[in-house]
């Protein structure tokens, strides 16, 4: 089992949400999984989690074992003080912030076939890892998935453009002159 697989489970919500109980005995309700953070710091940011009767907004950190928190020295790193939930495969230790307060930890339960499928797909040498499975997918489901992937990709491009515009402090002229057109109309984006 790898942390990448655990990240995959959390990112796509592929776990049993009905019986999440923290190591402190509180019921956990996931309202929003948050956004995957590809930079340093917690694994997911801007999550919304109800812990007991309190709705929390903050970050989520994932590890195979709760004891990995200390192995990675998060207990001394203030960047992890806004973690509201520690998600693990095995809760073998209590997790604490730099000030000593406890962070609720929850073990994820999931269908074991997910891990077997994940291993098969990761180890697949085809150009498209799911190549062998596509023919088995219902056409309506496949088209629905392709539409959502298209929207996701377009949203990513828009976000990149917004970030570039922000670099130029909203100056559209500098934005376009900067080479934004090269980004937007690159051969990768608009093949001829």
GROMACS .gro file of C-alpha atoms in nm:
model
  192
    1UNK     CA    1   0.000   0.000   0.000
    2UNK     CA    2   0.131   0.348  -0.084
    3UNK     CA    3   0.050   0.702   0.020
    4UNK     CA    4  -0.024   0.776  -0.348
    5UNK     CA    5  -0.305   0.520  -0.336
    6UNK     CA    6  -0.439   0.675  -0.016
    7UNK     CA    7  -0.430   1.015  -0.188
    8UNK     CA    8  -0.620   0.866  -0.482
    9UNK     CA    9  -0.887   0.727  -0.246
   10UNK     CA   10  -0.934   1.062  -0.072
   11UNK     CA   11  -0.919   1.278  -0.386
   12UNK     CA   12  -1.196   1.083  -0.557
   13UNK     CA   13  -1.394   0.995  -0.244
   14UNK     CA   14  -1.346   0.621  -0.297
   15UNK     CA   15  -1.392   0.522   0.065
   16UNK     CA   16  -1.673   0.433   0.301
   17UNK     CA   17  -1.807   0.765   0.432
   18UNK     CA   18  -2.088   0.615   0.636
   19UNK     CA   19  -1.894   0.491   0.936
   20UNK     CA   20  -1.605   0.732   0.985
   21UNK     CA   21  -1.512   0.759   1.353
   22UNK     CA   22  -1.204   0.945   1.475
   23UNK     CA   23  -0.950   0.800   1.716
   24UNK     CA   24  -1.106   1.036   1.973
   25UNK     CA   25  -1.446   0.864   1.925
   26UNK     CA   26  -1.615   1.144   1.730
   27UNK     CA   27  -1.830   1.089   1.420
   28UNK     CA   28  -1.666   1.229   1.105
   29UNK     CA   29  -1.874   1.365   0.817
   30UNK     CA   30  -1.689   1.474   0.504
   31UNK     CA   31  -1.866   1.775   0.353
   32UNK     CA   32  -1.591   1.869   0.106
   33UNK     CA   33  -1.274   1.671   0.036
   34UNK     CA   34  -1.076   1.988  -0.039
   35UNK     CA   35  -0.833   2.051  -0.321
   36UNK     CA   36  -0.525   1.836  -0.375
   37UNK     CA   37  -0.219   2.041  -0.283
   38UNK     CA   38   0.075   1.972  -0.514
   39UNK     CA   39   0.299   2.218  -0.325
   40UNK     CA   40   0.462   2.174   0.015
   41UNK     CA   41   0.239   2.153   0.317
   42UNK     CA   42  -0.074   1.949   0.388
   43UNK     CA   43  -0.200   1.712   0.118
   44UNK     CA   44  -0.547   1.867   0.078
   45UNK     CA   45  -0.647   2.227   0.142
   46UNK     CA   46  -0.983   2.396   0.196
   47UNK     CA   47  -1.164   2.084   0.313
   48UNK     CA   48  -1.487   2.099   0.514
   49UNK     CA   49  -1.529   1.828   0.775
   50UNK     CA   50  -1.789   1.792   1.050
   51UNK     CA   51  -1.621   1.642   1.354
   52UNK     CA   52  -1.879   1.563   1.620
   53UNK     CA   53  -2.112   1.864   1.616
   54UNK     CA   54  -1.858   2.114   1.486
   55UNK     CA   55  -1.807   2.204   1.120
   56UNK     CA   56  -1.438   2.264   1.048
   57UNK     CA   57  -1.273   2.423   0.745
   58UNK     CA   58  -0.904   2.361   0.691
   59UNK     CA   59  -0.650   2.113   0.567
   60UNK     CA   60  -0.626   1.735   0.559
   61UNK     CA   61  -0.301   1.537   0.584
   62UNK     CA   62  -0.270   1.174   0.471
   63UNK     CA   63  -0.027   0.905   0.584
   64UNK     CA   64  -0.021   0.527   0.581
   65UNK     CA   65   0.032   0.524   0.958
   66UNK     CA   66  -0.051   0.798   1.207
   67UNK     CA   67   0.304   0.762   1.342
   68UNK     CA   68   0.432   0.897   1.006
   69UNK     CA   69   0.324   1.241   1.134
   70UNK     CA   70   0.621   1.238   1.372
   71UNK     CA   71   0.852   1.069   1.121
   72UNK     CA   72   0.791   1.366   0.887
   73UNK     CA   73   0.835   1.612   1.179
   74UNK     CA   74   0.492   1.771   1.126
   75UNK     CA   75   0.456   1.811   1.506
   76UNK     CA   76   0.721   2.085   1.488
   77UNK     CA   77   0.611   2.244   1.158
   78UNK     CA   78   0.361   2.532   1.190
   79UNK     CA   79   0.252   2.473   0.827
   80UNK     CA   80   0.058   2.176   0.964
   81UNK     CA   81  -0.114   2.358   1.252
   82UNK     CA   82  -0.427   2.418   1.042
   83UNK     CA   83  -0.476   2.047   0.970
   84UNK     CA   84  -0.829   1.957   1.083
   85UNK     CA   85  -0.814   1.584   1.007
   86UNK     CA   86  -0.538   1.325   0.978
   87UNK     CA   87  -0.641   1.046   0.738
   88UNK     CA   88  -0.455   0.716   0.769
   89UNK     CA   89  -0.472   0.346   0.697
   90UNK     CA   90  -0.363   0.266   1.055
   91UNK     CA   91  -0.417   0.494   1.355
   92UNK     CA   92  -0.120   0.370   1.558
   93UNK     CA   93  -0.050   0.696   1.739
   94UNK     CA   94  -0.212   1.024   1.849
   95UNK     CA   95  -0.144   1.322   1.623
   96UNK     CA   96  -0.066   1.665   1.773
   97UNK     CA   97  -0.008   2.018   1.647
   98UNK     CA   98   0.296   2.225   1.747
   99UNK     CA   99   0.102   2.360   2.048
  100UNK     CA  100   0.017   2.005   2.165
  101UNK     CA  101  -0.353   2.004   2.071
  102UNK     CA  102  -0.478   1.675   1.930
  103UNK     CA  103  -0.576   1.643   1.564
  104UNK     CA  104  -0.853   1.388   1.507
  105UNK     CA  105  -0.729   1.088   1.310
  106UNK     CA  106  -0.950   0.860   1.103
  107UNK     CA  107  -0.879   0.526   0.938
  108UNK     CA  108  -1.018   0.489   0.584
  109UNK     CA  109  -1.217   0.182   0.491
  110UNK     CA  110  -1.241   0.090   0.123
  111UNK     CA  111  -1.326  -0.194  -0.113
  112UNK     CA  112  -1.008  -0.410  -0.153
  113UNK     CA  113  -1.077  -0.451  -0.527
  114UNK     CA  114  -0.994  -0.079  -0.564
  115UNK     CA  115  -0.635  -0.146  -0.460
  116UNK     CA  116  -0.604  -0.448  -0.690
  117UNK     CA  117  -0.738  -0.241  -0.983
  118UNK     CA  118  -0.505   0.045  -0.891
  119UNK     CA  119  -0.201  -0.187  -0.898
  120UNK     CA  120  -0.307  -0.328  -1.237
  121UNK     CA  121  -0.355   0.019  -1.385
  122UNK     CA  122  -0.030   0.159  -1.242
  123UNK     CA  123   0.165  -0.141  -1.372
  124UNK     CA  124   0.003  -0.133  -1.716
  125UNK     CA  125   0.247  -0.055  -1.997
  126UNK     CA  126  -0.017   0.048  -2.255
  127UNK     CA  127  -0.009   0.410  -2.364
  128UNK     CA  128  -0.351   0.445  -2.204
  129UNK     CA  129  -0.350   0.239  -1.884
  130UNK     CA  130  -0.722   0.161  -1.892
  131UNK     CA  131  -0.710   0.059  -2.260
  132UNK     CA  132  -0.815  -0.299  -2.181
  133UNK     CA  133  -1.119  -0.183  -1.983
  134UNK     CA  134  -1.266   0.094  -2.204
  135UNK     CA  135  -1.461  -0.143  -2.427
  136UNK     CA  136  -1.646  -0.276  -2.119
  137UNK     CA  137  -1.773   0.066  -2.008
  138UNK     CA  138  -2.131   0.168  -2.085
  139UNK     CA  139  -2.130   0.427  -2.368
  140UNK     CA  140  -2.344   0.677  -2.175
  141UNK     CA  141  -2.114   0.654  -1.874
  142UNK     CA  142  -1.805   0.694  -2.093
  143UNK     CA  143  -1.943   1.005  -2.267
  144UNK     CA  144  -2.043   1.152  -1.931
  145UNK     CA  145  -1.692   1.091  -1.797
  146UNK     CA  146  -1.528   1.241  -2.108
  147UNK     CA  147  -1.746   1.552  -2.071
  148UNK     CA  148  -1.641   1.595  -1.709
  149UNK     CA  149  -1.273   1.549  -1.801
  150UNK     CA  150  -1.311   1.813  -2.073
  151UNK     CA  151  -1.464   2.058  -1.824
  152UNK     CA  152  -1.190   1.981  -1.571
  153UNK     CA  153  -0.919   2.050  -1.831
  154UNK     CA  154  -1.086   2.375  -1.940
  155UNK     CA  155  -1.115   2.485  -1.576
  156UNK     CA  156  -0.743   2.416  -1.535
  157UNK     CA  157  -0.659   2.632  -1.834
  158UNK     CA  158  -0.882   2.913  -1.707
  159UNK     CA  159  -0.715   2.894  -1.364
  160UNK     CA  160  -0.371   2.917  -1.527
  161UNK     CA  161  -0.481   3.221  -1.725
  162UNK     CA  162  -0.629   3.385  -1.414
  163UNK     CA  163  -0.298   3.334  -1.233
  164UNK     CA  164  -0.110   3.486  -1.525
  165UNK     CA  165  -0.346   3.785  -1.533
  166UNK     CA  166  -0.295   3.828  -1.159
  167UNK     CA  167   0.083   3.845  -1.217
  168UNK     CA  168   0.016   4.147  -1.439
  169UNK     CA  169  -0.214   4.304  -1.178
  170UNK     CA  170  -0.518   4.292  -1.410
  171UNK     CA  171  -0.343   4.471  -1.697
  172UNK     CA  172  -0.500   4.295  -1.997
  173UNK     CA  173  -0.264   4.454  -2.251
  174UNK     CA  174   0.048   4.330  -2.071
  175UNK     CA  175  -0.127   3.998  -2.020
  176UNK     CA  176  -0.180   3.944  -2.394
  177UNK     CA  177   0.158   4.081  -2.496
  178UNK     CA  178   0.331   3.858  -2.239
  179UNK     CA  179   0.280   3.550  -2.446
  180UNK     CA  180  -0.052   3.441  -2.308
  181UNK     CA  181  -0.154   3.383  -2.667
  182UNK     CA  182   0.132   3.134  -2.701
  183UNK     CA  183  -0.001   2.950  -2.396
  184UNK     CA  184  -0.363   2.949  -2.509
  185UNK     CA  185  -0.304   2.877  -2.876
  186UNK     CA  186  -0.018   2.632  -2.841
  187UNK     CA  187  -0.017   2.328  -3.072
  188UNK     CA  188  -0.088   2.115  -2.765
  189UNK     CA  189  -0.405   2.313  -2.695
  190UNK     CA  190  -0.526   2.362  -3.051
  191UNK     CA  191  -0.380   2.094  -3.280
  192UNK     CA  192  -0.406   2.174  -3.648
   0.00000   0.00000   0.00000
